mmCIF file of C-alpha atoms and ligand atoms in Angstrom:
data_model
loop_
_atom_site.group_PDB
_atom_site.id
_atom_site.type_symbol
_atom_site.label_atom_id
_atom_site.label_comp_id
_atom_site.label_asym_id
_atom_site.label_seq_id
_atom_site.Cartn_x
_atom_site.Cartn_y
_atom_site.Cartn_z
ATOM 1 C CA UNK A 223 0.000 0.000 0.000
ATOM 2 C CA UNK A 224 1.531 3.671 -0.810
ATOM 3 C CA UNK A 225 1.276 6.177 1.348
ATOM 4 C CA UNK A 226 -1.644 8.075 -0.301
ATOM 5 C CA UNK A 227 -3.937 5.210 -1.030
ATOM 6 C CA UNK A 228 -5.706 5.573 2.629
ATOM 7 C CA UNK A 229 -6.397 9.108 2.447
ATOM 8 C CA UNK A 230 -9.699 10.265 2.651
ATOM 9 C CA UNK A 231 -11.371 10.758 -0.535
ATOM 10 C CA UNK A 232 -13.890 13.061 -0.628
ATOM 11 C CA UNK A 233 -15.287 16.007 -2.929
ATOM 12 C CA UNK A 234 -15.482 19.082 -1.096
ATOM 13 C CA UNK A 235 -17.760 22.187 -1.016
ATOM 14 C CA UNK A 236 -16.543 24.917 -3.407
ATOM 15 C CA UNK A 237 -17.011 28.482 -1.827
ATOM 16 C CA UNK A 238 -17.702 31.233 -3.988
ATOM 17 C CA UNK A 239 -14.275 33.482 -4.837
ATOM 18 C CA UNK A 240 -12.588 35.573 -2.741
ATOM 19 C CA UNK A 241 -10.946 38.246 -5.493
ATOM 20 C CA UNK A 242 -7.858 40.250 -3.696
ATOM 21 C CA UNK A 243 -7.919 42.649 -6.155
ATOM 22 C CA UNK A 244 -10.398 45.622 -4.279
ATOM 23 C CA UNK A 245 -11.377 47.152 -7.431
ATOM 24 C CA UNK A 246 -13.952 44.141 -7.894
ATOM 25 C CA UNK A 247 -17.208 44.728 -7.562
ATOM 26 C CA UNK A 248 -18.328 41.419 -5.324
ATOM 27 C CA UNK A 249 -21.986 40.056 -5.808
ATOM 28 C CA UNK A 250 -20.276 36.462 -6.065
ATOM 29 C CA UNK A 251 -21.026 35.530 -2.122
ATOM 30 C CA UNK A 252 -23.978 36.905 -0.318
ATOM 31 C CA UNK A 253 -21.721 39.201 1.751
ATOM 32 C CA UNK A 254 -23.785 42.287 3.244
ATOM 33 C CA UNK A 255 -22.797 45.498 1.325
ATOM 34 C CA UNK A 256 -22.647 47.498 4.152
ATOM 35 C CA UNK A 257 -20.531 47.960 7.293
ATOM 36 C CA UNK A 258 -21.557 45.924 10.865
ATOM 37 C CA UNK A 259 -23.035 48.035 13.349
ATOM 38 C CA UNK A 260 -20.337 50.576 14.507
ATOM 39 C CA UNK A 261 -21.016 48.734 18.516
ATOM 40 C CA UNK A 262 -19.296 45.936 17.138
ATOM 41 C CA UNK A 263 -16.145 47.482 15.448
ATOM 42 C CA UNK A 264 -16.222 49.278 18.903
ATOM 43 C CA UNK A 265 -16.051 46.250 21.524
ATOM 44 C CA UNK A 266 -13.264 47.312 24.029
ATOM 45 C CA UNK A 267 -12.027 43.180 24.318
ATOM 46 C CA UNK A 268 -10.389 43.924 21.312
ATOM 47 C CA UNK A 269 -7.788 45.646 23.458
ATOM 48 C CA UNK A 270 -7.997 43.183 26.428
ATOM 49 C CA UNK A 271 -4.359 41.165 26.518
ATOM 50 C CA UNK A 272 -5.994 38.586 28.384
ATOM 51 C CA UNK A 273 -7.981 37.853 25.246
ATOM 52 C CA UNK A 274 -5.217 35.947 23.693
ATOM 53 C CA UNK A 275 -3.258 34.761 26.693
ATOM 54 C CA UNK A 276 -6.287 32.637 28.669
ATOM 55 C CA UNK A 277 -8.921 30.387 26.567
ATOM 56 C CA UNK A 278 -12.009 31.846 25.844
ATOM 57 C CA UNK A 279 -15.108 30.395 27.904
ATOM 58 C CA UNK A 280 -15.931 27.170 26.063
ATOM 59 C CA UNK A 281 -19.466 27.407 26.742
ATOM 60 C CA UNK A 282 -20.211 30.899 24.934
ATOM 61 C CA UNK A 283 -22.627 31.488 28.184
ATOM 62 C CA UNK A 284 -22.530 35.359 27.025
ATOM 63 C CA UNK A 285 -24.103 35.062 23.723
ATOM 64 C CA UNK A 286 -26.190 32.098 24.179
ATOM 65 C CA UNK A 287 -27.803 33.970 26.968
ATOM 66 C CA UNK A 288 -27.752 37.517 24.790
ATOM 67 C CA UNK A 289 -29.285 35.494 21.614
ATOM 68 C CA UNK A 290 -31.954 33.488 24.239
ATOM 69 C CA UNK A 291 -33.429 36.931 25.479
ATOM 70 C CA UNK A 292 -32.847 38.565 21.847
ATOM 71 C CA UNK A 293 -35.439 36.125 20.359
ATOM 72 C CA UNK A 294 -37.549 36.125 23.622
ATOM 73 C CA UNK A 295 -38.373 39.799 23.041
ATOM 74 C CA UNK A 296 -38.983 39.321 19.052
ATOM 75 C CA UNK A 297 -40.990 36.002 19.130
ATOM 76 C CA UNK A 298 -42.183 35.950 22.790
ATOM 77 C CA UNK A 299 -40.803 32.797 23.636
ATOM 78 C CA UNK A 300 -39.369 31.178 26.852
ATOM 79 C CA UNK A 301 -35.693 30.534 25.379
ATOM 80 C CA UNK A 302 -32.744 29.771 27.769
ATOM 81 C CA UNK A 303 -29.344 29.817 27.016
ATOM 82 C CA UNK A 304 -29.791 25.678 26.905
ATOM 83 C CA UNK A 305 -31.619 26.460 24.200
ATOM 84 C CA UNK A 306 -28.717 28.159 22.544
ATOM 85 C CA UNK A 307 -25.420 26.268 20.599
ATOM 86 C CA UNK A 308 -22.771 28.718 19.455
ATOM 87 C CA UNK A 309 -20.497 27.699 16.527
ATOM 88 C CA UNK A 310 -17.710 29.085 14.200
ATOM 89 C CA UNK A 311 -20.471 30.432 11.510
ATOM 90 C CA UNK A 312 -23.560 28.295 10.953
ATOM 91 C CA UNK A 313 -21.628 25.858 8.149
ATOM 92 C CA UNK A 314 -20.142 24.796 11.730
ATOM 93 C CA UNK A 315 -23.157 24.720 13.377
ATOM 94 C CA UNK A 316 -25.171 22.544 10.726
ATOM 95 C CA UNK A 317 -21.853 20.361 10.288
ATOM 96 C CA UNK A 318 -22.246 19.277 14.119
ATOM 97 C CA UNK A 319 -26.084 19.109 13.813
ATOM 98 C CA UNK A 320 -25.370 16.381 11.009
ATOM 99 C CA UNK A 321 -22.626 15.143 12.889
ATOM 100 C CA UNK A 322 -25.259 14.459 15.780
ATOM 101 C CA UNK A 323 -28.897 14.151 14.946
ATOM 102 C CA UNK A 324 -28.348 12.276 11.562
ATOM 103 C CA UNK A 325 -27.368 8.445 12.782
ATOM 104 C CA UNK A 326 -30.426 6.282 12.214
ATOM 105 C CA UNK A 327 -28.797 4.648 9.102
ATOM 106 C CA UNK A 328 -31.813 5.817 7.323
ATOM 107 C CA UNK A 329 -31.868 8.921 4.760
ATOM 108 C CA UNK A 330 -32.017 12.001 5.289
ATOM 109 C CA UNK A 331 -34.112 14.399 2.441
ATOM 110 C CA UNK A 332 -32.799 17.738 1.407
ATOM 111 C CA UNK A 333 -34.251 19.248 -1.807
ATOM 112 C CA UNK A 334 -32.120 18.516 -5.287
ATOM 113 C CA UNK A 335 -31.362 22.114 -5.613
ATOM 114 C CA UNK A 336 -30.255 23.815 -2.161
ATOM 115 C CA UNK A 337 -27.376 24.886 0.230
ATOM 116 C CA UNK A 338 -24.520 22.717 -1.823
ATOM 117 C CA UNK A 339 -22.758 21.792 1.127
ATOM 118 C CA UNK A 340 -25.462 19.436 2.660
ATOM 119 C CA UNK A 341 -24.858 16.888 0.389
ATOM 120 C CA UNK A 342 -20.795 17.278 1.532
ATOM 121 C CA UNK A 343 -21.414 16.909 4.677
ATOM 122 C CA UNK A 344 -23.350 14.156 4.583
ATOM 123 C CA UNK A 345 -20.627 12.111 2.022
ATOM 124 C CA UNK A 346 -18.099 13.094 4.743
ATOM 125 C CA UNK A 347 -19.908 11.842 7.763
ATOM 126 C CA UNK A 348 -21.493 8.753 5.913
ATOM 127 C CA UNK A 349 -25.113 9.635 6.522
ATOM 128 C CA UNK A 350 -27.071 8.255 3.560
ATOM 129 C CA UNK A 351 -29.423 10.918 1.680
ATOM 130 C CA UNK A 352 -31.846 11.367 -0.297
ATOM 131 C CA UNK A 353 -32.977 14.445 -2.902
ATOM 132 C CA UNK A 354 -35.918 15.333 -2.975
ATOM 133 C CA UNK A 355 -36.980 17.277 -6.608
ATOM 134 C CA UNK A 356 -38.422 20.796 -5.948
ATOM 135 C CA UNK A 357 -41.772 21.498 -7.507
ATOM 136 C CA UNK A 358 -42.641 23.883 -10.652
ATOM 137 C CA UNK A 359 -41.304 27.295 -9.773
ATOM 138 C CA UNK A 360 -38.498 25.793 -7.378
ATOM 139 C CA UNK A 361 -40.928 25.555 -4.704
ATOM 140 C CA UNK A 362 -41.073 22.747 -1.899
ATOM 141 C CA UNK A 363 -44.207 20.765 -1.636
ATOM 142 C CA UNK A 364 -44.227 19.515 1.986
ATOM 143 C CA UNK A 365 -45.540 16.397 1.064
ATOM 144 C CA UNK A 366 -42.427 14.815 -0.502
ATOM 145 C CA UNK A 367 -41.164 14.861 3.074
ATOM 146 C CA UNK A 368 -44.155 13.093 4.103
ATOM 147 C CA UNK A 369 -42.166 9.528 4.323
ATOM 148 C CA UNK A 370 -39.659 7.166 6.173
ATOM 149 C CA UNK A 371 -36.502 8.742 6.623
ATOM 150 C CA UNK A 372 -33.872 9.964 9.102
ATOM 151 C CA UNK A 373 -33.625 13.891 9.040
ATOM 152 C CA UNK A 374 -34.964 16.736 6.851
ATOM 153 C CA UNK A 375 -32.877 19.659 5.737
ATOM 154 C CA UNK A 376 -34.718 22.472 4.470
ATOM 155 C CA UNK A 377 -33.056 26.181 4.205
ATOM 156 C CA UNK A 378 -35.926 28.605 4.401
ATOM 157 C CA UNK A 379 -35.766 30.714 2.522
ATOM 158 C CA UNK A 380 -33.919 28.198 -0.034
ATOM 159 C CA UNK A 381 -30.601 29.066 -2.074
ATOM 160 C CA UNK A 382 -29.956 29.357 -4.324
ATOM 161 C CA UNK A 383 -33.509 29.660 -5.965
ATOM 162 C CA UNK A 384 -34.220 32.796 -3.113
ATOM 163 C CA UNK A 385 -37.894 31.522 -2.627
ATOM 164 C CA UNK A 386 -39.489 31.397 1.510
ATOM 165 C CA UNK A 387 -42.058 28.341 2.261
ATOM 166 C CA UNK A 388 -44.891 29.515 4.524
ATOM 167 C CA UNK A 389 -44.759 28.578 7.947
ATOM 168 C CA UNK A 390 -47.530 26.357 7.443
ATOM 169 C CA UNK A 391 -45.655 24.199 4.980
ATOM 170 C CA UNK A 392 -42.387 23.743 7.901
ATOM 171 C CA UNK A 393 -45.256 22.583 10.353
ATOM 172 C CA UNK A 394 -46.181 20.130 8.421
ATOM 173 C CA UNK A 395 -42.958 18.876 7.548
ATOM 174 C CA UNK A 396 -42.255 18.991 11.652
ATOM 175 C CA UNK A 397 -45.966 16.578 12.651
ATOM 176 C CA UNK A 398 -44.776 14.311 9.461
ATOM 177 C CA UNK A 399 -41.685 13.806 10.791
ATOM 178 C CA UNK A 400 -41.767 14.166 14.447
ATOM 179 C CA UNK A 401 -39.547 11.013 15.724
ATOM 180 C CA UNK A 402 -37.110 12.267 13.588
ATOM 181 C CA UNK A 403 -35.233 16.110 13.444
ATOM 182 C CA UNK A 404 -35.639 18.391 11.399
ATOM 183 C CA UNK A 405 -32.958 21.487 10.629
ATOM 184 C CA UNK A 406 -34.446 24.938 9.025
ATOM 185 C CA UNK A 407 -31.051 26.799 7.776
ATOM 186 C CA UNK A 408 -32.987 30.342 8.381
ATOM 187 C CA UNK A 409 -29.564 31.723 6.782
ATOM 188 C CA UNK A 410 -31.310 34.626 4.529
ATOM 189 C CA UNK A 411 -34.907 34.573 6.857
ATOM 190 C CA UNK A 412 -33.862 38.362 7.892
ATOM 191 C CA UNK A 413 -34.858 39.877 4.423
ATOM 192 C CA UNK A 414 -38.393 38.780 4.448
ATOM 193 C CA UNK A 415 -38.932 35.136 5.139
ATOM 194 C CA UNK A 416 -40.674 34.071 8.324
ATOM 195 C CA UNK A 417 -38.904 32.602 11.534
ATOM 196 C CA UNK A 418 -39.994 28.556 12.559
ATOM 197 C CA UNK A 419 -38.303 30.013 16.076
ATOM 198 C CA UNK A 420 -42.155 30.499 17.602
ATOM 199 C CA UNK A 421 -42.917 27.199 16.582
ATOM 200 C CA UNK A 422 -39.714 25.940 18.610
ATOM 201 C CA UNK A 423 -42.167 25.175 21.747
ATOM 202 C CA UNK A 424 -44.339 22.824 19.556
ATOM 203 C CA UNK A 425 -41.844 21.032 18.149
ATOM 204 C CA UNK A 426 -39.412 19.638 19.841
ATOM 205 C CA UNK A 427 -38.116 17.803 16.705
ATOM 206 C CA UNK A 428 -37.074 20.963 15.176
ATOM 207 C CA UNK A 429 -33.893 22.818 14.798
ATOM 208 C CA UNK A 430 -33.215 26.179 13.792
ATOM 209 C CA UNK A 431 -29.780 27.894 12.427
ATOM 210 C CA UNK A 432 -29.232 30.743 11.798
ATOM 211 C CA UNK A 433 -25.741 32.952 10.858
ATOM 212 C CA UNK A 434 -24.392 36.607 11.450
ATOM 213 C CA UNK A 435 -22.817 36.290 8.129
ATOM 214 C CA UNK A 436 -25.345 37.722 5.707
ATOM 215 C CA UNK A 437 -27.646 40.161 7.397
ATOM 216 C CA UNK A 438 -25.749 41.143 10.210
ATOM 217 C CA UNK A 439 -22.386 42.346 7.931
ATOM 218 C CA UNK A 440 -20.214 39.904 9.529
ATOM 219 C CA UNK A 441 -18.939 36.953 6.852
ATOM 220 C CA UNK A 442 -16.111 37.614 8.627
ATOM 221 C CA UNK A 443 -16.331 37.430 12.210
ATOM 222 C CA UNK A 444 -18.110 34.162 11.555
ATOM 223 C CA UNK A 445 -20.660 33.143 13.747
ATOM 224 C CA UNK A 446 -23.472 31.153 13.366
ATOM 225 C CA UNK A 447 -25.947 29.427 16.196
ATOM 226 C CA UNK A 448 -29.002 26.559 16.439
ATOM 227 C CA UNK A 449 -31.756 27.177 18.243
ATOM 228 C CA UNK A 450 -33.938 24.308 19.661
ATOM 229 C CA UNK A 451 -34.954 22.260 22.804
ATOM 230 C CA UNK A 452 -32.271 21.489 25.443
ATOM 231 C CA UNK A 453 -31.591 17.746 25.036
ATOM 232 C CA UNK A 454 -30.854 18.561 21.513
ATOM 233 C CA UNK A 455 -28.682 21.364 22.218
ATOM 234 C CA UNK A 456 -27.485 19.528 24.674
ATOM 235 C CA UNK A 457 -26.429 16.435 21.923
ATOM 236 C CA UNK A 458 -24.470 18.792 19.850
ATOM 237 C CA UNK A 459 -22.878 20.387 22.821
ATOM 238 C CA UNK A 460 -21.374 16.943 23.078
ATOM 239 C CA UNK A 461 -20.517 16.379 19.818
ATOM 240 C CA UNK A 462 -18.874 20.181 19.918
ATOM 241 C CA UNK A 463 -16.861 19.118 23.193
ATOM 242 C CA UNK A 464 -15.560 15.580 21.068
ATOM 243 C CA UNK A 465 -13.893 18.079 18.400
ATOM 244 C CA UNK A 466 -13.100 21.462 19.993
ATOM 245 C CA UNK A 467 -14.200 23.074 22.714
ATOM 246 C CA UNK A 468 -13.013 26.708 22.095
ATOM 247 C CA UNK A 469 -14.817 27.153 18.639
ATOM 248 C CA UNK A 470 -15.061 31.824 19.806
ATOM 249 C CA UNK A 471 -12.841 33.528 20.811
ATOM 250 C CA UNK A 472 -13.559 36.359 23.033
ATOM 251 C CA UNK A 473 -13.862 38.629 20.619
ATOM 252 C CA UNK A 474 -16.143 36.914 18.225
ATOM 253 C CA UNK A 475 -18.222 36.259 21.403
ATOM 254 C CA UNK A 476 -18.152 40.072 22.202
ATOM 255 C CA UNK A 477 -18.752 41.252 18.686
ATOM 256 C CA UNK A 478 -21.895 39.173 18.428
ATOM 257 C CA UNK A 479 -23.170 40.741 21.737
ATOM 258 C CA UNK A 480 -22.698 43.687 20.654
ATOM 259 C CA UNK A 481 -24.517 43.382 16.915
ATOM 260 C CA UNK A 482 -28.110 41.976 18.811
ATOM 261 C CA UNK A 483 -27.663 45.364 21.048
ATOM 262 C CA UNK A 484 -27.994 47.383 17.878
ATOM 263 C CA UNK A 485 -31.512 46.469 16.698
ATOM 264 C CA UNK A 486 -31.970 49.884 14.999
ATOM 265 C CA UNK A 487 -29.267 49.818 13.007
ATOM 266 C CA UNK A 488 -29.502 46.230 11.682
ATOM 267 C CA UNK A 489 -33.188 46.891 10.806
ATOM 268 C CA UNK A 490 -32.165 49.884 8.837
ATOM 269 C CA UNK A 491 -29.383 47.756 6.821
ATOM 270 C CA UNK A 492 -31.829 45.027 6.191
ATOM 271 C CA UNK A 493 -34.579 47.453 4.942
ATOM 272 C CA UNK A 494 -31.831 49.276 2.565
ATOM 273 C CA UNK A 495 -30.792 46.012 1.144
ATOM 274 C CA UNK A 496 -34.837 44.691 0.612
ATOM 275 C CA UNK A 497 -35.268 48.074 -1.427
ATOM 276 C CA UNK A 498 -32.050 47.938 -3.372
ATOM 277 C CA UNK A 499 -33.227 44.581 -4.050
ATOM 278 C CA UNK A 500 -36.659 45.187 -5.492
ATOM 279 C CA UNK A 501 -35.694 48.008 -7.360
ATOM 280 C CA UNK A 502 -33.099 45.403 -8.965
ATOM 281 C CA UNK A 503 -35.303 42.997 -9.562
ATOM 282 C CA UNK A 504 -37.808 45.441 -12.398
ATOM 283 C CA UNK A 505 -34.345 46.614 -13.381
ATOM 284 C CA UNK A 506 -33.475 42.654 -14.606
ATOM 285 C CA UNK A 507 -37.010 42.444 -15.910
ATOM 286 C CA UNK A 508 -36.668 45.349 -17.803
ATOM 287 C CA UNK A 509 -33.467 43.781 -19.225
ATOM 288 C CA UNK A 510 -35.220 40.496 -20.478
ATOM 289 C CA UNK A 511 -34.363 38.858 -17.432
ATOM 290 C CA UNK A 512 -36.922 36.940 -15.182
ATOM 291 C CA UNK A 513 -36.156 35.547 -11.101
ATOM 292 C CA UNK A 514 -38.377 34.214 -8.487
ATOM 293 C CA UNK A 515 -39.854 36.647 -5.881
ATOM 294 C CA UNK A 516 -37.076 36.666 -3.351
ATOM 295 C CA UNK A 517 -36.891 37.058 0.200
ATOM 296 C CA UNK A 518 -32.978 36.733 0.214
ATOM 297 C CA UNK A 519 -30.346 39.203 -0.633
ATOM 298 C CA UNK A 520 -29.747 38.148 -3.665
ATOM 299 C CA UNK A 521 -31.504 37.316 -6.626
ATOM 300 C CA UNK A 522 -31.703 34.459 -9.279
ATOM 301 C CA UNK A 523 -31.805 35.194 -12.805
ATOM 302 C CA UNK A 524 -32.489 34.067 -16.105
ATOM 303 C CA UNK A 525 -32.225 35.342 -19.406
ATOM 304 C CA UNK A 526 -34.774 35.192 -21.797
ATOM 305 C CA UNK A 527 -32.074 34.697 -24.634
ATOM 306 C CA UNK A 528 -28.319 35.002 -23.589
ATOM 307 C CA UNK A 529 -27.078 32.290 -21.707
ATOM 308 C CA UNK A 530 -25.523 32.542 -18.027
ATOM 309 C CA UNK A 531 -22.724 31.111 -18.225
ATOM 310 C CA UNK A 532 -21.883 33.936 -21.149
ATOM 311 C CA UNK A 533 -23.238 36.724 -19.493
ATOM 312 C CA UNK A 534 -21.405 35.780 -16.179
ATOM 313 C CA UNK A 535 -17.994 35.625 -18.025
ATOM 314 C CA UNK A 536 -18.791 38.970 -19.522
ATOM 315 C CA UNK A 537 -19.382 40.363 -16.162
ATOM 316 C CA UNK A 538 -16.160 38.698 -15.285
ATOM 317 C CA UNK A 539 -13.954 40.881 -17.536
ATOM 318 C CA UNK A 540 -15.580 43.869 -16.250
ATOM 319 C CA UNK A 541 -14.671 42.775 -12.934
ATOM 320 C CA UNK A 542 -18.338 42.452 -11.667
ATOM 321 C CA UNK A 543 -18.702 38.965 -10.080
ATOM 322 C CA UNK A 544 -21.543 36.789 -9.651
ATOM 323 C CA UNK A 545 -22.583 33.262 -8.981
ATOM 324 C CA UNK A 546 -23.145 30.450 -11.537
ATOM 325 C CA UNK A 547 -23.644 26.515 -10.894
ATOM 326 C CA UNK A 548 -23.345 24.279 -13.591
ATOM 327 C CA UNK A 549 -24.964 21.888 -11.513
ATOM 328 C CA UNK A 550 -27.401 20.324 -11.538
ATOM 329 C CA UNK A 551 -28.831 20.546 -14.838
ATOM 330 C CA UNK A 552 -31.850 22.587 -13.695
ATOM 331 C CA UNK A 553 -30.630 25.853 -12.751
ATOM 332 C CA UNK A 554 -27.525 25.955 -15.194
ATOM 333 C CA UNK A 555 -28.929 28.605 -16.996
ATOM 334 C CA UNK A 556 -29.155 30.666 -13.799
ATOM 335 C CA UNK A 557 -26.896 33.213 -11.932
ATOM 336 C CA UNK A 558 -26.776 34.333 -8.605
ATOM 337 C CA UNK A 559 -26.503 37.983 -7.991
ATOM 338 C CA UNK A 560 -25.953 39.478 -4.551
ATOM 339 C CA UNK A 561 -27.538 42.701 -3.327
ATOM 340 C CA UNK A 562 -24.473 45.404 -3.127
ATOM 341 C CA UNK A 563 -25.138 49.012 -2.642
ATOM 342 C CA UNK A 564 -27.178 51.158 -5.271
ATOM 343 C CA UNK A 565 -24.182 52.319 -6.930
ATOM 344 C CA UNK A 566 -22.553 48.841 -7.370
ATOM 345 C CA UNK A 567 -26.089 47.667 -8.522
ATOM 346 C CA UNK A 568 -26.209 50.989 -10.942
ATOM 347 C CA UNK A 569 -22.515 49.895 -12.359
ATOM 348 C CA UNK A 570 -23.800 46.076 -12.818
ATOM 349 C CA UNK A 571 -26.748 46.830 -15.052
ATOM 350 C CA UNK A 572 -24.726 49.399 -17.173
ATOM 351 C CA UNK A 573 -22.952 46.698 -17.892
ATOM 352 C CA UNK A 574 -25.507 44.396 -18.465
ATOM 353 C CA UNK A 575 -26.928 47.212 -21.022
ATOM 354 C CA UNK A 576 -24.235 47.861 -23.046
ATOM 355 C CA UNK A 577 -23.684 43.732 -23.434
ATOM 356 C CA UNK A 578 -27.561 43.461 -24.275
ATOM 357 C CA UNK A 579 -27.838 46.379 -26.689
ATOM 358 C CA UNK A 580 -24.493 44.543 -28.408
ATOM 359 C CA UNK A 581 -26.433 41.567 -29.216
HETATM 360 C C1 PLP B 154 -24.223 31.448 3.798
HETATM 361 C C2 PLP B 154 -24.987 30.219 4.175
HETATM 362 C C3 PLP B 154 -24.635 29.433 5.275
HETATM 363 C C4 PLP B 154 -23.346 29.560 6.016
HETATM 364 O O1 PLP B 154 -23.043 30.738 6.500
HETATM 365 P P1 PLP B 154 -21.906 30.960 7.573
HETATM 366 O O2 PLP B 154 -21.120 32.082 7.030
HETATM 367 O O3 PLP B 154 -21.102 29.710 7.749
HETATM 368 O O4 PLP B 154 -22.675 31.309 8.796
HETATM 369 C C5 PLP B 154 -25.453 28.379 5.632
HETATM 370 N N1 PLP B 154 -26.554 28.087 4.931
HETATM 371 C C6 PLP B 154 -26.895 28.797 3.850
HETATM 372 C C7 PLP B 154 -28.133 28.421 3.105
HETATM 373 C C8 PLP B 154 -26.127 29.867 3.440
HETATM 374 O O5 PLP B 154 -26.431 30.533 2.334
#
C-alpha cells in the first residue's frame, strides 16, 4: 500500500471566490454590502491582553444567553441559554447538527437544488441521503417529506432559488416527521422570510440555524448558532466538546453581543438592502431577465435569450462577479446575484446594457 492510497477521498464544497484585487465589484457571495453596526467594530475586548493569553469560555454562556433573550423579546418565547449552541459560523453549526442528529442509518431528504454543502457533509460523515426534486417554480411541496426517513434539511428561505415556504408548509414537515429532526437553515430569513423560532415550543423535533454572516455584515467574524430544545442542544454540545471546545474567541463572542444590542441599526441595513433589491429585480425584468420573488439578498436570474454562463464571463472581464452553478442541470442557466449598494447595482446593469444592446 503507498502512502496516499488511505487518504480520505472526498469532494469538497466549493465556496464562492474571494478576489484580492479591491477594485472588484463582489456580488459572487452573499456578503452584506454594508458595514456591521459601529457597537461591534467598537467592543473594548479587542484591546484586552488577556484575550489571547487565557482560553475563551468554552461554553459561549454570554451570547447564548444575549441570543436566548434577543429572540424572547422578538418572538415571545421562553428561550434559555440551553436552548442556545454557538459555533464558528452556521456551516459549523449545521456540520455538528449532522454530525449528531443524523445516525439512524436511514436517509435524510434535502431538496435537489439547495445549500450545496449538505450533500458534503453528509458524504463526509457517511449519513445516507436522499434528494428530494423541488416542484414547478423551485418551490417545496411539503408532502415529498411526508415519508420514512432519518432527518430533513430544508433552508428557508432556499438558495440558491431565493424563494421562503410559509410557515404552514415547515409545520407540516415537523408533525410528518416528528420522531425524527428536522434542521431549518434560516440563513437569509432576515430579508423577508418568516422565523420557525415560535414554533420551537411545539416542536421539539425541530432545529433552527441561523448565521451573522449575511444580514448582520459579519462573513467575517463568523458566527453562526441553532436554536432548539435542550436535550438537543445539549447532543451537539457533546458532539462540539468531542472536536473542539473553544470554537469563539472572546472577541467573536463580544462582537456578536454587541450586533443583537444594535436592533436599529440592523433593521435599517436590512430594509436598505430589501429596497435595493426590489428596485433590482424590475431593473433585470426590464433587461429580459426573469427571477423568483425573493426574500434573500440576492436574486436568481435568467435570461430570456443570452445564456448565463456567457453573461457571467462577460461580467467577469468587467470585474463584476456573480454566482453560476453548472450543476445540476436545472438551474444551469441561472446566476446568482448578490444585493451590493445602489451604486454597485447601478454599475452592474450598465454593464448588463451595453452587453444586451451589443447583441
Ligand atoms: C451562507 C450560508 C450558510 C453559512 O453561513 P456561515 O457564514 O457559515 O454562517 C449556511 N446556509 C446557507 C443556506 C447559506 O447561504
Amino acid at each position: 500500500m503507498g502512502l496516499y492510497d488511505n487518504l480520505r477521498k472526498i469532494d469538497p464544497y466549493v465556496p464562492g471566490e474571494q478576489p484580492q484585487n479591491k477594485d472588484v465589484i463582489k456580488l459572487n457571495t452573499n456578503e452584506n454590502p454594508y458595514p456591521p453596526s459601529s457597537a461591534v467594530l467598537d467592543v473594548k475586548e479587542r484591546y484586552n491582553t488577556d484575550n489571547l493569553k487565557l482560553y475563551p469560555d468554552p461554553d459561549i454562556k454570554k451570547l447564548s444567553d444575549e441570543l436566548a433573550i434577543y429572540f424572547n423579546g422578538k418572538y415571545n418565547t421562553n428561550l434559555t441559554k440551553e436552548n442556545v449552541f454557538v459555533g464558528v459560523g452556521s456551516d459549523d453549526v449545521l456540520s455538528v447538527a449532522f454530525q449528531t442528529f443524523f445516525n439512524s442509518g436511514k436517509a435524510i431528504l434535502f431538496p435537489d437544488v439547495t445549500y450545496s454543502f449538505y450533500d458534503v457533509w453528509a458524504d463526509l460523515y457517511k449519513i445516507d441521503y436522499d434528494v428530494v426534486p423541488l416542484r414547478e417554480g423551485f418551490l417545496i411541496d411539503p408532502e415529498d417529506y411526508n415519508r420514512d426517513c432519518g432527518g430533513v434539511v430544508i433552508a428557508n428561505p432556499n438558495a440558491p432559488t431565493t424563494v421562503a415556504l410559509g410557515l404552514d408548509a415547515i409545520e407540516k414537515i415537523l408533525d410528518d416527521n416528528s420522531e425524527v429532526v428536522v434542521i431549518v437553515d434560516e440563513a437569509y430569513v432576515d430579508f423577508g422570510g418568516e422565523s420557525a423560532i415560535k414554533l420551537l415550543e411545539k416542536h421539539e423535533n425541530l432545529v433552527v440555524v441561523q448565521t451573522y454572516s449575511k444580514s448582520r455584515s459579519m462573513a467575517g467574524a463568523r458566527i453562526g448558532y441553532a436554536l432548539g430544545g435542550y436535550r438537543l442542544i445539549k447532543a451537539m454540545e457533546d458532539v462540539k466538546f468531542s472536536i473542539n471546545s473553544y470554537t469563539l474567541s472572546n472577541l467573536q463572542i463580544a462582537m456578536g453581543v454587541a450586533s443583537l444590542r444594535d436592533e436599529d441599526y440592523f433593521k435599517k441595513s436590512v430594509e436598505k438592502i430589501i429596497s435595493t433589491r426590489d428596485r433590482a429585480k424590475e431593473k433585470f425584468k426590464e433587461l429580459g431577465f426573469n427571477c423568483p420573488d425573493s426574500k434573500t439578498n440576492f436574486l436568481f436570474v435568467t435570461h430570456e435569450s443570452i445564456p448565463a454562463v456567457e453573461i457571467f464571463e462577460y461580467l467577469k472581464t468587467k470585474n463584476i462577479f456573480v454566482r453560476y452553478f453548472r450543476k445540476p442541470a436545472t438551474i444551469a442557466n441561472y446566476l446568482r446575484v448578490t444585493i451590493g449598494t445602489d451604486e454597485q447595482m447601478d454599475a452592474l446593469f450598465k454593464a448588463l446594457e451595453e452587453y444586451i444592446d451589443k447583441k
